[in-house]
mmCIF file of C-alpha atoms in Angstrom:
data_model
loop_
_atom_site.group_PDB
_atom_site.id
_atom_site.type_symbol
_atom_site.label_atom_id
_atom_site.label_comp_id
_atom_site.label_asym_id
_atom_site.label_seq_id
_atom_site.Cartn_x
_atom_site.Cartn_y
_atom_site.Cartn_z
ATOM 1 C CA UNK A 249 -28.785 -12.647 33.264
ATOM 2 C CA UNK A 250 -25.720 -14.312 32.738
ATOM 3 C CA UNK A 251 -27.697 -17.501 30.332
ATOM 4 C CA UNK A 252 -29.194 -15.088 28.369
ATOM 5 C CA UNK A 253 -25.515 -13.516 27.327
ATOM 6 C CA UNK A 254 -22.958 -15.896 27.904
ATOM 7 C CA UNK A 255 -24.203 -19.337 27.547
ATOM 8 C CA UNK A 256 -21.652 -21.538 28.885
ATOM 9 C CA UNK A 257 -20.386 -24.827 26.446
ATOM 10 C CA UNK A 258 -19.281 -28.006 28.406
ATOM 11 C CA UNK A 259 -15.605 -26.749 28.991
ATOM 12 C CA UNK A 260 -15.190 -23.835 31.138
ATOM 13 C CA UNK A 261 -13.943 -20.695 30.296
ATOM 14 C CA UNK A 262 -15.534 -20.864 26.895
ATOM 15 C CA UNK A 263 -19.268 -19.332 26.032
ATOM 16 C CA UNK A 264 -20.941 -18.764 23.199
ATOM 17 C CA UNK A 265 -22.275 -15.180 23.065
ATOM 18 C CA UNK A 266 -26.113 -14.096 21.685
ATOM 19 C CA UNK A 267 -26.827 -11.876 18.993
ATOM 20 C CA UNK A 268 -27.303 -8.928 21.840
ATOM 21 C CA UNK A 269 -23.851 -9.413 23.253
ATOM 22 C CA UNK A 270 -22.490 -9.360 20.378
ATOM 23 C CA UNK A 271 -24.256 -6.103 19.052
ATOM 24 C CA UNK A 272 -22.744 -4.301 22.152
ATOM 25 C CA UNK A 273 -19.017 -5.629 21.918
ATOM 26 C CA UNK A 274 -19.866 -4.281 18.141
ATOM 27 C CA UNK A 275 -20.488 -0.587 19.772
ATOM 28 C CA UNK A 276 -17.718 -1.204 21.734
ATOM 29 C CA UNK A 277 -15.506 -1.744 18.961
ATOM 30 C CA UNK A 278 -16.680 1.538 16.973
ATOM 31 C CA UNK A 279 -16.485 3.689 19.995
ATOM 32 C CA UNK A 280 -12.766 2.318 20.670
ATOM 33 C CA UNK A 281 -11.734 3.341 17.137
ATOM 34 C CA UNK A 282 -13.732 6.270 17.501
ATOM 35 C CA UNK A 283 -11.108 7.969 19.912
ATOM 36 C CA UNK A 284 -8.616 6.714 18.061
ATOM 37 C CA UNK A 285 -8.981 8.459 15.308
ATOM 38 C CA UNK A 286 -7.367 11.465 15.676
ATOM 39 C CA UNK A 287 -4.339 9.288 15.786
ATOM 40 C CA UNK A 288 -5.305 7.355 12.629
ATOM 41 C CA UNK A 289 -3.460 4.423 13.546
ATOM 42 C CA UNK A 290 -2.739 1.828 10.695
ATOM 43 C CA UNK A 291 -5.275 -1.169 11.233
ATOM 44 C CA UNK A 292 -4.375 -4.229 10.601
ATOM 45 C CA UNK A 293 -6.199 -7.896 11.116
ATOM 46 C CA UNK A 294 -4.417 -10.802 12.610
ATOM 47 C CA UNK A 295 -4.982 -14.685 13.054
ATOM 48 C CA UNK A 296 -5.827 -16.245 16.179
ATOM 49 C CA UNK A 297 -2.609 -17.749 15.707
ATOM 50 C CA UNK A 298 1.144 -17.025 16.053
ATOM 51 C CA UNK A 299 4.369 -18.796 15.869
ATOM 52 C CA UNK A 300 5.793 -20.712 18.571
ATOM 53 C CA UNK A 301 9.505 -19.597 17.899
ATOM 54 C CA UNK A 302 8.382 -16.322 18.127
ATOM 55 C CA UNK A 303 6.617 -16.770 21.755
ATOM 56 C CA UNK A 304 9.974 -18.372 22.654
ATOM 57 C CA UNK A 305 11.904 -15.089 21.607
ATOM 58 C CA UNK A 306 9.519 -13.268 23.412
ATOM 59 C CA UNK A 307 10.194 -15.318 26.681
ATOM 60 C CA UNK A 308 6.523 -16.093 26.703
ATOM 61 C CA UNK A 309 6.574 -19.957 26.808
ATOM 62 C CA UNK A 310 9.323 -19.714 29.624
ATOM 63 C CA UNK A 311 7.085 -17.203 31.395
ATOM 64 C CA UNK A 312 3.945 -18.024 31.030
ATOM 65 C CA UNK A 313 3.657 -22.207 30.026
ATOM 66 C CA UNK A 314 0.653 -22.432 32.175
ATOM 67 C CA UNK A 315 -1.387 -20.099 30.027
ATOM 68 C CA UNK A 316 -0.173 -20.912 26.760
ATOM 69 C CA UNK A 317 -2.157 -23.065 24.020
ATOM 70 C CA UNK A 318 -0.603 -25.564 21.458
ATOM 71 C CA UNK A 319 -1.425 -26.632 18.572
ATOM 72 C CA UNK A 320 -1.330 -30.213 17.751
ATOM 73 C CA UNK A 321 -1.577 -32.196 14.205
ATOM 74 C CA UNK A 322 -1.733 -35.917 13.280
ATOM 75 C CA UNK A 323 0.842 -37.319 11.158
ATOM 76 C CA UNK A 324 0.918 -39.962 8.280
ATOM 77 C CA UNK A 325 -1.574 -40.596 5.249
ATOM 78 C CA UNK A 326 -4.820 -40.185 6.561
ATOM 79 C CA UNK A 327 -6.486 -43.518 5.159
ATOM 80 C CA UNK A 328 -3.089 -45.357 6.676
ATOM 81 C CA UNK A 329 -4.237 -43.759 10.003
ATOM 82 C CA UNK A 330 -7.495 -44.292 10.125
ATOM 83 C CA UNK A 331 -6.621 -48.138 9.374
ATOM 84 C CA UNK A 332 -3.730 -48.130 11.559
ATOM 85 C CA UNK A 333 -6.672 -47.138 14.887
ATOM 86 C CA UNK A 334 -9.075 -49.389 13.558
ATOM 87 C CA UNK A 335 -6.892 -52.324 14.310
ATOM 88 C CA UNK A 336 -5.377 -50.844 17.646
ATOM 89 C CA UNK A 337 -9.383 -50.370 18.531
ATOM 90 C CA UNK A 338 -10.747 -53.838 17.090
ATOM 91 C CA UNK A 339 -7.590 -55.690 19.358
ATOM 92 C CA UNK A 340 -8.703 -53.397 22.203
ATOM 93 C CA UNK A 341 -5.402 -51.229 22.104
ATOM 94 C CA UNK A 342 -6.322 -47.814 23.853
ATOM 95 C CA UNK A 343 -6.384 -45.044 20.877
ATOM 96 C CA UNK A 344 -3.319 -43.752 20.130
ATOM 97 C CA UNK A 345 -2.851 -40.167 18.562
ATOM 98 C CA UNK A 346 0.009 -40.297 16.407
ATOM 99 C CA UNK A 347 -0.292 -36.409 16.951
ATOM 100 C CA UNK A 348 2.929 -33.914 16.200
ATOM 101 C CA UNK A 349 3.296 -30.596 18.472
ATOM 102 C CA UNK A 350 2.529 -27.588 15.472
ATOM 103 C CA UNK A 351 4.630 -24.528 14.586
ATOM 104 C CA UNK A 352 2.258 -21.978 16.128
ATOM 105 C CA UNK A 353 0.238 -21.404 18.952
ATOM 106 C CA UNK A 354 -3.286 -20.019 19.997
ATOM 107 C CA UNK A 355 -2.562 -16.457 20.368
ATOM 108 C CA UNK A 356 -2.139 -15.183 24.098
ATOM 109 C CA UNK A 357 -1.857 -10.983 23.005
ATOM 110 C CA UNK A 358 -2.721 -9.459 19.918
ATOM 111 C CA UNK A 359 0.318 -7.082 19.675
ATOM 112 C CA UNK A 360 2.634 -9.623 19.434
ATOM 113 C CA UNK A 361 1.632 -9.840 15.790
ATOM 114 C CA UNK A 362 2.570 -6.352 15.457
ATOM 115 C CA UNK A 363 5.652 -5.314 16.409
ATOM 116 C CA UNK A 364 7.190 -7.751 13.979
ATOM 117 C CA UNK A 365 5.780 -5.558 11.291
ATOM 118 C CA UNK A 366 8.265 -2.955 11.887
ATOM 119 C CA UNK A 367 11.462 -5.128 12.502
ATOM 120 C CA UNK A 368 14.723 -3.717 11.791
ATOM 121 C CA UNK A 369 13.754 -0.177 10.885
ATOM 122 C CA UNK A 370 14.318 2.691 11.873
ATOM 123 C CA UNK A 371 11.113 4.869 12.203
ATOM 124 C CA UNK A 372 11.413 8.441 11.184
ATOM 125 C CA UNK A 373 8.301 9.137 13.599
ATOM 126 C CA UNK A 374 6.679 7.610 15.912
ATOM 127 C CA UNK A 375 4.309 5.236 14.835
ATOM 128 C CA UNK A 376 0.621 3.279 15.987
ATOM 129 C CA UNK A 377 -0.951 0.862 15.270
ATOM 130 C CA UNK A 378 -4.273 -1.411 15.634
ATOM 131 C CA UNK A 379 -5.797 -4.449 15.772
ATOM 132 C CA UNK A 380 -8.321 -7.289 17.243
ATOM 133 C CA UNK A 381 -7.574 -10.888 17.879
ATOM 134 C CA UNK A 382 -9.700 -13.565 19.021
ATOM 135 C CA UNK A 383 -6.818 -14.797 22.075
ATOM 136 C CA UNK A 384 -6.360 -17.614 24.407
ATOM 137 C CA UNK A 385 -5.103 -18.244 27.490
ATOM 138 C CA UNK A 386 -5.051 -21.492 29.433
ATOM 139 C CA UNK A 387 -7.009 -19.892 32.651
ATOM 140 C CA UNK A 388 -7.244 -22.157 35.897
ATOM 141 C CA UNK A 389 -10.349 -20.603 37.088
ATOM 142 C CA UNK A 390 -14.021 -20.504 35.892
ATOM 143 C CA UNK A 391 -14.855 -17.205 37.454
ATOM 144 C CA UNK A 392 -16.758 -15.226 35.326
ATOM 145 C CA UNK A 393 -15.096 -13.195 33.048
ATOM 146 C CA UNK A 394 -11.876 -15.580 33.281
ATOM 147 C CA UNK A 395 -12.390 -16.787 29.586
ATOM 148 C CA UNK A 396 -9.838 -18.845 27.901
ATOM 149 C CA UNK A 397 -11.546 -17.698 24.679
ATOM 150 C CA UNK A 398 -11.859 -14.041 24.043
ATOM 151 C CA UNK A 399 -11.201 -11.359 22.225
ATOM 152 C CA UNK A 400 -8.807 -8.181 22.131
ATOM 153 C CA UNK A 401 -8.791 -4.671 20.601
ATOM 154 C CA UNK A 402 -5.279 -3.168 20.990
ATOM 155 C CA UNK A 403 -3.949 0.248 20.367
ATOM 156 C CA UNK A 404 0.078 -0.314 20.571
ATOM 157 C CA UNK A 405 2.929 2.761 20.012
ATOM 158 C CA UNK A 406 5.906 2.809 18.592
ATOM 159 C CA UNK A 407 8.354 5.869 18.800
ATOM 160 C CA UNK A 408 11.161 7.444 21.787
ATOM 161 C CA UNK A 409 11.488 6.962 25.190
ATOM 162 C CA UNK A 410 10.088 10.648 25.674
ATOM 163 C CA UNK A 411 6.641 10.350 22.873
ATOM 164 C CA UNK A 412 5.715 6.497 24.441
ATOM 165 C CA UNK A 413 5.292 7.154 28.088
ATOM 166 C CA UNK A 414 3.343 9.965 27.321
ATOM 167 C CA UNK A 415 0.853 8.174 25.050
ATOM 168 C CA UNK A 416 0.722 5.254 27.436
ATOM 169 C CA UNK A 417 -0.680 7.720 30.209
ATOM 170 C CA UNK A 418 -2.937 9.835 27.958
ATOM 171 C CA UNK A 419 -3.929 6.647 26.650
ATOM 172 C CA UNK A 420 -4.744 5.457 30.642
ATOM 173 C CA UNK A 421 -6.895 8.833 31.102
ATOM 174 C CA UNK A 422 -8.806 8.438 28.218
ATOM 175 C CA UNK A 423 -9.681 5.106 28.903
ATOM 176 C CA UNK A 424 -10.901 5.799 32.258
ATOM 177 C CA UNK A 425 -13.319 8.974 30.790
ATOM 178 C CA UNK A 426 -14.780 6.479 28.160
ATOM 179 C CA UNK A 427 -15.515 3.783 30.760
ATOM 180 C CA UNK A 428 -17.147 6.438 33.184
ATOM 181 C CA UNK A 429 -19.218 7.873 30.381
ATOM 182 C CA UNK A 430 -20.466 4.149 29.950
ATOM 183 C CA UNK A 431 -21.360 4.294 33.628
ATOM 184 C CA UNK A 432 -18.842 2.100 35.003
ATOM 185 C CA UNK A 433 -17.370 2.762 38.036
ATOM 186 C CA UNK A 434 -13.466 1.553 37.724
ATOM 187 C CA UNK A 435 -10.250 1.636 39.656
ATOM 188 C CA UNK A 436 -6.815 2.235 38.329
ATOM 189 C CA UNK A 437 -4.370 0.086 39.498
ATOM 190 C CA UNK A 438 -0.732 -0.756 39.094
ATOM 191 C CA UNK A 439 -0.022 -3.836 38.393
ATOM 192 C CA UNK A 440 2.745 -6.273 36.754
ATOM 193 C CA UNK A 441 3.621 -6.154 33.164
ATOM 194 C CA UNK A 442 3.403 -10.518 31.517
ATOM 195 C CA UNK A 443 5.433 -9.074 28.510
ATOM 196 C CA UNK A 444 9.055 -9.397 30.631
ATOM 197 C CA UNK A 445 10.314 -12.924 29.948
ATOM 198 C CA UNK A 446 11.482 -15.699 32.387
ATOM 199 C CA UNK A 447 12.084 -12.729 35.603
ATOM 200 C CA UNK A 448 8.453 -12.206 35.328
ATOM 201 C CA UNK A 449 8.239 -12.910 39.086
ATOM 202 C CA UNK A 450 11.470 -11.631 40.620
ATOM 203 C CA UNK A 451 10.779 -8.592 38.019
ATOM 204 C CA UNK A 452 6.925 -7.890 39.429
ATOM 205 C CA UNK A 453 8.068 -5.372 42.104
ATOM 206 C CA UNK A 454 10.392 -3.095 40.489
ATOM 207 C CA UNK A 455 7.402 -3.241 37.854
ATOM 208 C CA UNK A 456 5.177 -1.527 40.116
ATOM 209 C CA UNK A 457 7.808 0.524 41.006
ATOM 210 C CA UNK A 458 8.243 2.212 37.914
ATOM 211 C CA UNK A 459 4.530 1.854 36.861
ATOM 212 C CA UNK A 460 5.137 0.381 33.767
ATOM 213 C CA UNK A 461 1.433 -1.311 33.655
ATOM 214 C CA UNK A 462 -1.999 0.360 34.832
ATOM 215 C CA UNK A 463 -5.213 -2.061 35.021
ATOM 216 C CA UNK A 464 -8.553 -0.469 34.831
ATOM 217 C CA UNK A 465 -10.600 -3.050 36.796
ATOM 218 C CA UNK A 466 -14.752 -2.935 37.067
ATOM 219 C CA UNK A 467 -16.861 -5.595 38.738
ATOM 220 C CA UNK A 468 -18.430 -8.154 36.416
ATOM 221 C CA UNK A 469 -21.255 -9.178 38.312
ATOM 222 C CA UNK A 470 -19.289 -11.349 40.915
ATOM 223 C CA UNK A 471 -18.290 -8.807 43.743
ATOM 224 C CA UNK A 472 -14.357 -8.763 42.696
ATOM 225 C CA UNK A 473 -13.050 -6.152 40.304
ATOM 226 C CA UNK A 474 -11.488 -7.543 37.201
ATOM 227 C CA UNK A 475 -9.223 -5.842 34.796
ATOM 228 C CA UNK A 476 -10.980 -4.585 31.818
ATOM 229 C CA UNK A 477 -8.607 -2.675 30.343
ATOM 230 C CA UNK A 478 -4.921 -1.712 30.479
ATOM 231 C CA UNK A 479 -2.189 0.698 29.541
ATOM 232 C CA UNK A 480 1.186 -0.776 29.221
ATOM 233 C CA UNK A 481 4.805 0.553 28.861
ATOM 234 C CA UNK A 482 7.168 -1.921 27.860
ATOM 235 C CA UNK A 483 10.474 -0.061 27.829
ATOM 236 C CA UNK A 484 12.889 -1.003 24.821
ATOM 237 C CA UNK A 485 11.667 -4.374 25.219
ATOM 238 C CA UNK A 486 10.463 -5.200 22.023
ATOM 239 C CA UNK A 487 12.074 -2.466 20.216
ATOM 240 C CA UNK A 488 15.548 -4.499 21.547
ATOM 241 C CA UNK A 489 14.006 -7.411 20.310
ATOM 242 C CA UNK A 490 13.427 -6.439 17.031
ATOM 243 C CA UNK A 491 15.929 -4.723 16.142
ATOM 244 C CA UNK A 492 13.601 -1.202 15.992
ATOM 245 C CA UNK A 493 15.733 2.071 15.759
ATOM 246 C CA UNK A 494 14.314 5.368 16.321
ATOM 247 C CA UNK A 495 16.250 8.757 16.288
ATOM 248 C CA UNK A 496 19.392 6.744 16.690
ATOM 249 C CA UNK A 497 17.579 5.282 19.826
ATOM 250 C CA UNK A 498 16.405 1.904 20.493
ATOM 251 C CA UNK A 499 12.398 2.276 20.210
ATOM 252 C CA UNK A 500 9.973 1.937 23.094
ATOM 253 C CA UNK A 501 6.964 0.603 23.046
ATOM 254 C CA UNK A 502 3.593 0.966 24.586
ATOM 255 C CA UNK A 503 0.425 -0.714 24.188
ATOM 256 C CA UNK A 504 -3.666 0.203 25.563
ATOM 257 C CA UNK A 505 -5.825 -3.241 25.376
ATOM 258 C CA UNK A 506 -9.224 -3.792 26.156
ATOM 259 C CA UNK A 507 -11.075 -7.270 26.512
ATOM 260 C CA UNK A 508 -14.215 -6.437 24.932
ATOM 261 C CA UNK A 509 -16.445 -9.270 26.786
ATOM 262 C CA UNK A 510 -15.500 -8.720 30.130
ATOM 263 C CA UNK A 511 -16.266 -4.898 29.371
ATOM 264 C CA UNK A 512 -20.073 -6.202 27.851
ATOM 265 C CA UNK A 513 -20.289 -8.086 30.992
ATOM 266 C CA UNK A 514 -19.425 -5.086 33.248
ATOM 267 C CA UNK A 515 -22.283 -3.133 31.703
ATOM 268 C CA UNK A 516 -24.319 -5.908 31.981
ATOM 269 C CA UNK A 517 -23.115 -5.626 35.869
ATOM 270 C CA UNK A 518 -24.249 -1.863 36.243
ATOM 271 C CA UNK A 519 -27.025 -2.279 33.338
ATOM 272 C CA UNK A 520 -28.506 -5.267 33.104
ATOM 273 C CA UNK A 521 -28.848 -7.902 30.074
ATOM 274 C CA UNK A 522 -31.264 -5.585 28.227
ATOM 275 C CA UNK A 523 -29.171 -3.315 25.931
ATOM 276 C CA UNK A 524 -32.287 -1.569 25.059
ATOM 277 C CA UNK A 525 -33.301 -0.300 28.314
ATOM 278 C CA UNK A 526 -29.316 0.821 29.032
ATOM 279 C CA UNK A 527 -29.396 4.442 29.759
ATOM 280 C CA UNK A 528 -29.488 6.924 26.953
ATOM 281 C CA UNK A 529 -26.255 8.242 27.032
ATOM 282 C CA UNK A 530 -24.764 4.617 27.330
ATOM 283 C CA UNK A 531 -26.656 3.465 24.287
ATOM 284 C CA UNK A 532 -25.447 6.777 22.394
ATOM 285 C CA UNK A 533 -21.526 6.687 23.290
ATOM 286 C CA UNK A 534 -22.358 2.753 21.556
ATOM 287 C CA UNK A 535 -24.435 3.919 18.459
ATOM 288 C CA UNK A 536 -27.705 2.267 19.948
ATOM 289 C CA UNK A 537 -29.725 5.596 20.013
ATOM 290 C CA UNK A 538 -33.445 5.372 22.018
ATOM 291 C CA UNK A 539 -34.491 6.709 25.041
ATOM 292 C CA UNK A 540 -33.384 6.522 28.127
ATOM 293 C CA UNK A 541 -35.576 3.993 30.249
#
């Protein structure tokens, strides 16, 4: 099941995915934005990329080091270079890189593109906003579903301290109808929030105290639930950050991301690898259509 959807490359943690994986992350993706829409949130693409500075303002790289990817670039005229190894190899010098440390970073979270859109205004409404990144994080493990390579559709709010919370938890209820109407049978759990800076760890209790984040976890295929999903409150974090005023408040924020493999892979769990022979409601909530097998 798992070669003929993920095929795995010779690094863990990165697959490349068939044309029938990719035709239900596709569905996946419609029926996201699908109930959305009433909100008509402003959609936006952004590069796998970001800058480091900013990751550093955002106390990510204190954080989080371990999961975070750089970006490195080799310096000097490239015929010089070239030259320069040639003789280091032909004297039987080890290769040497020459290699500078870049400006950004592989992209851990694809809101952290977007609050930066709004900096240092003052919103007259509350305001939402979407988009899907291609992310990376350094993971340590090889357990399925634990890809340093994958992608992310967020839904992220912007607005008062009384409008966010209440998004983030009608956000957390409909994610949990859509995922049981795909036939996935998922826990809601509260768990710690790795948008807090360099506290992260002595901040993790009072997190779950105040319930700030909510995982939606479903099996993969391996036994052990795996997030899937989550709905996030991040307090005036990044509205603090960025200077974002609303109703002569600092803003809060909220965000409702979804890793759109590991939720193909949790159908593939409950479903098997044959999209076609899903049930029929499954295949309809995706835009497949057919019978139900």
């Amino acid at each position: 099941m798992l070669a003929a959807s993920l095929i795995p490359t010779e690094v863990s943690g990165v697959g490349v995915l068939n044309a029938a994986f990719e035709a239900v992350v596709d569905g996946l993706r419609s029926s996201v934005l699908g109930f959305a829409r009433p909100e008509d949130p402003q959609a936006f693409h952004v590069p796998p990329v970001i800058s480091r500075a900013l990751l550093e303002r955002l106390g990510y790289v204190d954080a989080f080091p371990n999961l975070l990817g750089t970006l490195h670039t080799f310096v000097g005229d490239n015929r010089r270079w070239r030259a320069v190894q040639a003789a280091r190899l032909a004297d039987g010098a080890p290769w040497h890189s020459d290699q500078t440390i870049s400006d950004v970073v592989a992209l851990p979270a694809t809101c952290y593109h977007l609050y930066p859109l709004v900096a240092s205004q003052t919103l007259a409404q509350a305001v939402t906003m979407t988009a899907e990144a291609s992310c990376y994080r350094h993971e340590g493990s090889s357990e399925l579903g634990r890809l340093r390579s994958f992608r992310m559709r967020e839904i992220v709010r912007i607005g008062g301290p009384d409008d966010v919370p209440a998004w983030r938890d009608e956000w957390l209820a409909r994610a949990r109808t859509w995922f049981e109407g795909l036939g996935l049978t998922v826990s809601v759990e509260v768990a710690t929030d790795p948008f807090f800076g360099d506290a992260a760890r002595m901040m993790a209790p009072p997190q779950r105290q105040e319930e700030l984040k909510w995982e939606l976890k479903a099996d993969l295929g391996t036994g052990r639930a795996q997030a899937i999903a989550s709905a996030n409150y991040h307090k005036d974090h990044f509205g603090g950050l960025f200077g974002i005023q609303t109703d002569g408040d600092v803003a809060h924020t909220a965000c409702a991301a979804f890793g759109l493999e590991r939720i193909v892979l949790a159908l593939i769990a409950v479903h098997g690898a044959a999209p076609e022979r899903w049930p029929a409601s499954v295949r309809g909530a995706l835009g497949f259509g057919g019978a139900d097998r």
